[in-house]
Tab-separated table of C-alpha atoms and ligand atoms in Angstrom:
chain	number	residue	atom	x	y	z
S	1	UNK	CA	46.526	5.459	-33.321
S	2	UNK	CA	43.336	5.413	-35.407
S	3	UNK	CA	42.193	2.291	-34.142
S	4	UNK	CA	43.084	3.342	-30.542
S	5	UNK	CA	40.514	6.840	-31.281
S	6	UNK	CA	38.019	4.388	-32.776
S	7	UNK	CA	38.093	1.876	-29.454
S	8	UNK	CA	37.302	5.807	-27.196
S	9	UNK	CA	34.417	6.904	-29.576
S	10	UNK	CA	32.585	3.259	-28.984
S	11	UNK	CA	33.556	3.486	-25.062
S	12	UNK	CA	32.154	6.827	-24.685
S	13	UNK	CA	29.050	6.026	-26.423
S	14	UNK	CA	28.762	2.464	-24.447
S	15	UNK	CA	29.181	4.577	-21.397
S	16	UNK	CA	26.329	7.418	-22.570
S	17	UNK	CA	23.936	4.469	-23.982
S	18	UNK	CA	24.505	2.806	-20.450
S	19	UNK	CA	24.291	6.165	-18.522
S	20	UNK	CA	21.125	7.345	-20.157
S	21	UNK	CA	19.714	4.287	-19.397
S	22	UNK	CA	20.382	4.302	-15.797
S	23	UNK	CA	19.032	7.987	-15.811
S	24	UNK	CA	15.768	6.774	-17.320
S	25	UNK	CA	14.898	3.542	-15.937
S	26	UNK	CA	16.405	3.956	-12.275
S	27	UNK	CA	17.023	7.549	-11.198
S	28	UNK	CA	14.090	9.755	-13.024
S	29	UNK	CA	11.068	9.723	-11.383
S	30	UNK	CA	9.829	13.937	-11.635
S	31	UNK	CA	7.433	14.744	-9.319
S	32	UNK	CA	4.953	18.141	-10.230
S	33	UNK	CA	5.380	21.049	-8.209
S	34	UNK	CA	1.447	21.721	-8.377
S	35	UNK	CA	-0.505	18.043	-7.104
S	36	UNK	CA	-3.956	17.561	-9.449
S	37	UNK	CA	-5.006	16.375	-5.761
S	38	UNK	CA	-6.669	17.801	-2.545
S	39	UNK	CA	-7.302	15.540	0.360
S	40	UNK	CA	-9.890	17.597	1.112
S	41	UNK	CA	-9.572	17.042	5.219
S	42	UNK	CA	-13.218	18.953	5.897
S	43	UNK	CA	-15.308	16.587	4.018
S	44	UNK	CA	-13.345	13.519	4.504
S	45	UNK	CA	-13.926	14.689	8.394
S	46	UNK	CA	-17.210	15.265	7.809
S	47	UNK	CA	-17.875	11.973	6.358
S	48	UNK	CA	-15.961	10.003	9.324
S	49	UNK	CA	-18.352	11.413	11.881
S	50	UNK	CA	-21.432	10.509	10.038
S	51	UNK	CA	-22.056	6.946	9.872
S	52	UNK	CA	-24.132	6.327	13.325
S	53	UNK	CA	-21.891	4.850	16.016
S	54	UNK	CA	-18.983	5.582	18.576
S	55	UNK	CA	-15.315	5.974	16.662
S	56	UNK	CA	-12.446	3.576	17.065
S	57	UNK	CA	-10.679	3.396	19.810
S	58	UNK	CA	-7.202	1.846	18.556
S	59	UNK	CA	-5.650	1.076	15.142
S	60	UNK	CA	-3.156	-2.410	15.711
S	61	UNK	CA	-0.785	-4.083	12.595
S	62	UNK	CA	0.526	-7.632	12.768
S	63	UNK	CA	3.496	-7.992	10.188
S	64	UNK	CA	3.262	-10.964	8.948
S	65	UNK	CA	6.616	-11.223	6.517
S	66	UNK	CA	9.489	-8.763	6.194
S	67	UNK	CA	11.920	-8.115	3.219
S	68	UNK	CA	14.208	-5.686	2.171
S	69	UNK	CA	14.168	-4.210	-1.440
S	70	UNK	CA	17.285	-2.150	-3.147
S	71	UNK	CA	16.636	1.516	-2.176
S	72	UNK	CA	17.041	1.915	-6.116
S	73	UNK	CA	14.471	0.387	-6.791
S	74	UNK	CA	11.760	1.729	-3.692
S	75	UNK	CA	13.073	5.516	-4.315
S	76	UNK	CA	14.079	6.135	-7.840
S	77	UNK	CA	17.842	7.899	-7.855
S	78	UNK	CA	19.087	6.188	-4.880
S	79	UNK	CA	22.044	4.009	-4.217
S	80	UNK	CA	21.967	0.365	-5.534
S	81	UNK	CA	23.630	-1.110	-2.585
S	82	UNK	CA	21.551	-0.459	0.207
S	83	UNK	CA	18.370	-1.626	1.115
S	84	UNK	CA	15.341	-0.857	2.539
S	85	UNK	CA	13.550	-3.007	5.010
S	86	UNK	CA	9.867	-3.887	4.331
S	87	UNK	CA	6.533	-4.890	5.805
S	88	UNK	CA	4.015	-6.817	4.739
S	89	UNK	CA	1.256	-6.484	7.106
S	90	UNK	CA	-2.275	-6.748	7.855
S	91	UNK	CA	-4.446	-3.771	9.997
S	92	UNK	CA	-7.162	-3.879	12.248
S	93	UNK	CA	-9.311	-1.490	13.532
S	94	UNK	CA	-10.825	-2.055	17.018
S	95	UNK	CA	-14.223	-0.300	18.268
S	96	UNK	CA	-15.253	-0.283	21.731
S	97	UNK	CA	-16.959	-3.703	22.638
S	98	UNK	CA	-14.577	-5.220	20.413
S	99	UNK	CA	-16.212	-5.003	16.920
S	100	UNK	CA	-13.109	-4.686	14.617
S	101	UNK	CA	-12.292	-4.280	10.752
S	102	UNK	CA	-9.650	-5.393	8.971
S	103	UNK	CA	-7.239	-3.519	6.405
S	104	UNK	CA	-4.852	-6.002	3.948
S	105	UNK	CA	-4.250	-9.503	4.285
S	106	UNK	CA	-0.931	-9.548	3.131
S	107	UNK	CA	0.041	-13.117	1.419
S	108	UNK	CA	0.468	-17.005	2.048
S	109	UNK	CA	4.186	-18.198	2.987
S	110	UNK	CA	4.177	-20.005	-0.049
S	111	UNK	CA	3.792	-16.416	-2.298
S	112	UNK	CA	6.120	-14.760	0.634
S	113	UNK	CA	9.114	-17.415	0.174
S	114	UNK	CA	8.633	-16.956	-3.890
S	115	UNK	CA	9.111	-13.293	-3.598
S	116	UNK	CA	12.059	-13.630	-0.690
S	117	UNK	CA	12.907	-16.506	0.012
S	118	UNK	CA	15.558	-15.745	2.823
S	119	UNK	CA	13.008	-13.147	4.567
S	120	UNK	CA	11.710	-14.103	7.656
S	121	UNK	CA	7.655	-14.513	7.744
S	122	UNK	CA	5.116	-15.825	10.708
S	123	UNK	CA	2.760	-18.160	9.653
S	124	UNK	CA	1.173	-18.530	12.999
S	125	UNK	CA	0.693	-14.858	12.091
S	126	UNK	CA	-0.938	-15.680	9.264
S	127	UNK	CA	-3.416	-17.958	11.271
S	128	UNK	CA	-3.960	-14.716	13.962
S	129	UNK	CA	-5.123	-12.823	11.548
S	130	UNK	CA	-7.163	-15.831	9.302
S	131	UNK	CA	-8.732	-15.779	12.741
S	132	UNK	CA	-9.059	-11.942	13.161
S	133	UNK	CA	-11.320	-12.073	9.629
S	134	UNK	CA	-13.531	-14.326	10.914
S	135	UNK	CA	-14.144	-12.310	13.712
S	136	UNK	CA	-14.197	-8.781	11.986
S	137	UNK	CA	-17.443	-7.022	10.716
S	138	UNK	CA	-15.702	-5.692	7.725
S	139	UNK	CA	-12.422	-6.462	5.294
S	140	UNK	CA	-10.985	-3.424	3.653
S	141	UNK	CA	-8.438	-3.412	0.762
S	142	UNK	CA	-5.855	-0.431	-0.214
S	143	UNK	CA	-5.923	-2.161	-3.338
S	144	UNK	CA	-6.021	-5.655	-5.337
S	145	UNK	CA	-2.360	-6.382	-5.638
S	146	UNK	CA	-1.390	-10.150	-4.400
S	147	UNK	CA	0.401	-9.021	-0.975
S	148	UNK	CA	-2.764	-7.264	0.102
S	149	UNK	CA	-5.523	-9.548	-0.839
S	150	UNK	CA	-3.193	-12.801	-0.559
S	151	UNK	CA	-4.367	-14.284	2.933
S	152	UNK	CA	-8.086	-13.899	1.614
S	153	UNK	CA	-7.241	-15.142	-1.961
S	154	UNK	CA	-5.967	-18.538	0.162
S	155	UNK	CA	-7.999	-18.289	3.109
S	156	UNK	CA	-9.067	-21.749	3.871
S	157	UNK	CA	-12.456	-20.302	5.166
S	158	UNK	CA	-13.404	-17.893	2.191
S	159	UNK	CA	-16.458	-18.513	2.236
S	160	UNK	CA	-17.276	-17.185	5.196
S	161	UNK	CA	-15.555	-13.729	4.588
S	162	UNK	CA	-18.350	-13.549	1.729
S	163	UNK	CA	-20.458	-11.065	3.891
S	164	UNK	CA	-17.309	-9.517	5.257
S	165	UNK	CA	-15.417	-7.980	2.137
S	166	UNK	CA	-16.225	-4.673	1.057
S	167	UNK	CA	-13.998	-4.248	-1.928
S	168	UNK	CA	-14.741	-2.365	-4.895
S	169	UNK	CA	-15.492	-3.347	-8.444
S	170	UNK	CA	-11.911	-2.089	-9.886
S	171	UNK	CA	-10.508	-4.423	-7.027
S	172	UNK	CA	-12.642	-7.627	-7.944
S	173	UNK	CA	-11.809	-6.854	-11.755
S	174	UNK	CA	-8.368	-5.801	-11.768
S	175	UNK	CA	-6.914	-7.667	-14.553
S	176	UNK	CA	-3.320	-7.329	-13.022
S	177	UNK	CA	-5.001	-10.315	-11.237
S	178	UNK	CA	-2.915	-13.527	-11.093
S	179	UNK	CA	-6.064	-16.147	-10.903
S	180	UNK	CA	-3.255	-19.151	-10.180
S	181	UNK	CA	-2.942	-17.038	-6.858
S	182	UNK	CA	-6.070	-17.871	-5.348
S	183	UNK	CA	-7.965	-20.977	-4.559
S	184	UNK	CA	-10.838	-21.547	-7.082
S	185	UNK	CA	-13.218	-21.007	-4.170
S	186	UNK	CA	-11.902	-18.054	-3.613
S	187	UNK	CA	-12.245	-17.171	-7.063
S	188	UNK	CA	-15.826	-17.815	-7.226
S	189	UNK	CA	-16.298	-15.508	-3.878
S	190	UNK	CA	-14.149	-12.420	-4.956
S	191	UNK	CA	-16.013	-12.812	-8.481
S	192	UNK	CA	-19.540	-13.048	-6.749
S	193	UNK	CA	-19.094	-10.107	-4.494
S	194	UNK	CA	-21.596	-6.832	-5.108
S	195	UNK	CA	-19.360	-4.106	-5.403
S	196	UNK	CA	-18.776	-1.204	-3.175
S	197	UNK	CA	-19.864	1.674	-5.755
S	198	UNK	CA	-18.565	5.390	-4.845
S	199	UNK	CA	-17.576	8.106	-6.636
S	200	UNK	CA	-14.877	9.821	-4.554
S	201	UNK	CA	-15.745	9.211	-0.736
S	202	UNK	CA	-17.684	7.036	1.230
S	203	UNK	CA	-17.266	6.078	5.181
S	204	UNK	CA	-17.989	2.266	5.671
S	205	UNK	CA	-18.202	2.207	9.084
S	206	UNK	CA	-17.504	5.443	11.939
S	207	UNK	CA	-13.998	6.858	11.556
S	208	UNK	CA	-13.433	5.364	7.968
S	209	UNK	CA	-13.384	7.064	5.085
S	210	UNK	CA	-12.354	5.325	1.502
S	211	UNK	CA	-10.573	7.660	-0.801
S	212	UNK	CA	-10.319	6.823	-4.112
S	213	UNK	CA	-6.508	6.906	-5.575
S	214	UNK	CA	-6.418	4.636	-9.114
S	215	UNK	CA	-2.837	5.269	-9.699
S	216	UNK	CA	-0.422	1.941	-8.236
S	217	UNK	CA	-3.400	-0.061	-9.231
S	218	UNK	CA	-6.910	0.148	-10.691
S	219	UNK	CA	-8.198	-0.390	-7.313
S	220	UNK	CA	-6.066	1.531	-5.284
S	221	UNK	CA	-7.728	3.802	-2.356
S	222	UNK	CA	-5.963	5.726	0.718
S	223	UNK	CA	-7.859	4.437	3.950
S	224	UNK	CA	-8.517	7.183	6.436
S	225	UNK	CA	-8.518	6.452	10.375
S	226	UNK	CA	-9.467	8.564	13.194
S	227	UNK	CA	-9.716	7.124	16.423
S	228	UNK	CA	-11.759	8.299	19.404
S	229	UNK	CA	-8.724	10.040	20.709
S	230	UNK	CA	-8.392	12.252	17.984
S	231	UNK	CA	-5.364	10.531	16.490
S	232	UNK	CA	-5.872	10.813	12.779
S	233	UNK	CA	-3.885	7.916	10.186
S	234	UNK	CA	-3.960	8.037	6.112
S	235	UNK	CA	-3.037	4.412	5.214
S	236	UNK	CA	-1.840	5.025	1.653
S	237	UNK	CA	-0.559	1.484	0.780
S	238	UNK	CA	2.026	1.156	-1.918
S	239	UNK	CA	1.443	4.978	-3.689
S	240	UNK	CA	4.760	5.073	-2.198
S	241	UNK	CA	6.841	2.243	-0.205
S	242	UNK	CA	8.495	4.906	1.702
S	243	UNK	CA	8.135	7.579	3.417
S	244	UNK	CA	11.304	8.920	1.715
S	245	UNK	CA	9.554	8.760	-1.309
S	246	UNK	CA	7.349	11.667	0.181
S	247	UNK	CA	10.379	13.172	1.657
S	248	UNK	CA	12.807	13.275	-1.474
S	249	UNK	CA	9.337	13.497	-3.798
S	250	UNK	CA	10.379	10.859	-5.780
S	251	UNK	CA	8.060	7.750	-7.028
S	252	UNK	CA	9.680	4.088	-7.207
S	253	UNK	CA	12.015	3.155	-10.179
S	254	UNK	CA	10.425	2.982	-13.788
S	255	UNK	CA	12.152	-0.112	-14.677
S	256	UNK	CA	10.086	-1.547	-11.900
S	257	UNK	CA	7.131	-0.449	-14.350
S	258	UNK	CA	8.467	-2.435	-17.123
S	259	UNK	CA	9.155	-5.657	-15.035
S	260	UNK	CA	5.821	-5.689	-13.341
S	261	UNK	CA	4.527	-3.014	-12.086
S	262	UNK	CA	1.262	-1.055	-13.992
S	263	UNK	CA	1.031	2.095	-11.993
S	264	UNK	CA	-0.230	5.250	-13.669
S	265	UNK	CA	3.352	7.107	-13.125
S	266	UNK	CA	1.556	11.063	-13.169
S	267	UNK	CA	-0.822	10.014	-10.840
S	268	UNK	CA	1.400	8.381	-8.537
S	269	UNK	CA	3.679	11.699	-8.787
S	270	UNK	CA	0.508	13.852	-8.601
S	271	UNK	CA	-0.304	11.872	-5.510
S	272	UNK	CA	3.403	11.965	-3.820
S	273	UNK	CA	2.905	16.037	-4.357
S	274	UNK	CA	-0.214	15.857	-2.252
S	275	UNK	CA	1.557	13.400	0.535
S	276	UNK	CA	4.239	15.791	0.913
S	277	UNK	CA	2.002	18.644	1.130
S	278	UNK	CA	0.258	16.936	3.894
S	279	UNK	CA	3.074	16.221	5.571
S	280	UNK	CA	4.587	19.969	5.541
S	281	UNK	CA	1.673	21.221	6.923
S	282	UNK	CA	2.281	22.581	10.225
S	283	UNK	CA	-1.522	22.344	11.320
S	284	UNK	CA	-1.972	19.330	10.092
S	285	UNK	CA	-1.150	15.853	12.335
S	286	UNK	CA	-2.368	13.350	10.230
S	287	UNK	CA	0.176	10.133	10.607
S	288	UNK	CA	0.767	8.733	6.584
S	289	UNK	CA	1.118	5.192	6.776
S	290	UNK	CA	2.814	3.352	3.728
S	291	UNK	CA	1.746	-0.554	3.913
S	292	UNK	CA	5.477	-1.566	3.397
S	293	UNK	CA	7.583	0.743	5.594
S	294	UNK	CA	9.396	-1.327	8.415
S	295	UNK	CA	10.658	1.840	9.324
S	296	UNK	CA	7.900	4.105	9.626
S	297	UNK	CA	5.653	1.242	11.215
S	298	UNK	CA	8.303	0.550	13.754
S	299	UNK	CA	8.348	4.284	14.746
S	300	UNK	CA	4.874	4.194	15.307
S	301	UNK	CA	4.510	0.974	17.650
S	302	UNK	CA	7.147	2.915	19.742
S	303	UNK	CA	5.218	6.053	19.718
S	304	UNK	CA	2.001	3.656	21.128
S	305	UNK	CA	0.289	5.523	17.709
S	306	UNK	CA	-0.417	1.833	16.276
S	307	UNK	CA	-0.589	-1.010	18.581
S	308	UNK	CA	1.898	-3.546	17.351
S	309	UNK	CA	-0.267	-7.051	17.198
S	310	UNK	CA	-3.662	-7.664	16.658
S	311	UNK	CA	-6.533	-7.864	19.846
N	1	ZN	ZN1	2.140	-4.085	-1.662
């Protein structure tokens, strides 16, 4: 009988150890009821309609690979059997007479197939939009992490992106960096690049507006679009995956933090506070854009807000 009561006091405290655990590293992810974070639409406005020049006239993605990741892991609390589809994309932004910048270059197939290898991805994609960055006046980064500056880390003509990229120095120094990632030419470019210095804001071209966000990554920054129609965007690349992460206001896993992952977990939260506020807001129509929702990208080709495929 005593053994039996020994055997149910080191079950129940497998289970808590085991529980607590789960609690901690999948399912807490507390998000402030007050955000440390304004968009602060008026000057962010202000600063789109500045820089000399007519505004875009259309915003376009090409996904170049898909996945799916356990919800558990892209919203912390949620099941661990189902999954949520993904997107990894690249974005252009077309102005009349068809200048065009690009946003994310997503990654090589060889990086794609390491991460999932079952998941479908385009390489003659991959060549549309090696193409499209020849072509474009300016390449833009949400920030430094390998499925965003990928097809420029193997881009087989780097060197003449040189004058293109406009990325800032916490995106050319972010040690989160994986250097066997990129061609040494590459390398040598990224390293060689004068970076974009700003404070808060600055609009790189008419209709853009950088935002700084460190948080994910060193060198993470929303990307603000408004088009000549009025339609507004806020690409916020990975702050959140999801746009139930803004929904449910809650961030990604933690554990994800300890595997790879270096975000800055208050900010992040801070941040999702803000998204969500944006989102409530009646008066405001401002379409968030996370770079990895399939779901909220698909929604938008149908809606005609993005135009799926680039020019
Ligand atoms: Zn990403």
């Amino acid at each position: 009988m005593a053994r039996l009561k020994k055997i149910g006091i080191i079950a129940v405290v497998i289970l808590s150890i085991l529980w607590i655990g789960k609690v901690a590293l999948l399912d807490r992810s507390p998000v402030p009821e007050k955000s440390d974070f304004s968009l602060n639409l008026k000057t962010i406005r202000a600063l789109a309609h500045e820089s000399k020049g007519p505004l875009p006239e259309s915003l376009h993605a090409l996904v170049i690979g898909e996945g799916a990741f356990p919800a558990s892991a892209v919203v912390a609390g949620e099941g661990l059997t189902r999954k949520i589809s993904m997107v990894f994309a690249s974005f252009q932004i077309v102005y009349p007479g068809n200048k065009t910048i690009i946003i994310d270059s997503a990654m090589g197939q060889k990086e794609h197939k390491a991460m999932a290898p079952d998941a479908p991805y385009y390489p003659e994609r991959f060549d549309a939009m090696q193409d499209a960055m020849l072509k474009a006046s300016q390449i833009l980064l949400t920030h430094e992490h390998p499925d965003h500056i990928g097809g420029i880390a193997i881009s087989p003509n780097v060197q003449n992106l040189k004058d293109k990229l406009v990325l800032t120095k916490e995106q050319i120094n972010d040690p989160f960096r994986q250097p066997e990632q990129f061609t040494p030419e590459a390398l040598r470019v990224i390293q060689s690049l004068k970076p974009l210095e700003f404070e808060h804001f600055i609009s790189p071209a008419p209709g853009i507006v950088l935002i700084k966000t460190p948080s994910h990554s060193p060198g993470t920054q929303f990307i603000y679009v408004t088009l000549k129609n009025g339609t507004e965007f806020l690409l916020v690349g990975d702050i959140v995956w999801s746009m139930e992460n803004i929904r449910k206001l809650k961030g990604k896993a933690y554990l994800l933090n300890l595997m790879f992952l270096q975000e800055n977990r208050a900010l992040v939260a801070s941040q999702i506070r803000m998204l969500s506020n944006v989102l409530n807001d009646p008066e405001n129509k401002i379409q968030i854009v996370p770079a990895h929702d399939a779901e909220r990208l698909k929604e938008l080709f149908e809606s005609k807000s993005i135009v799926e495929g680039f020019l």
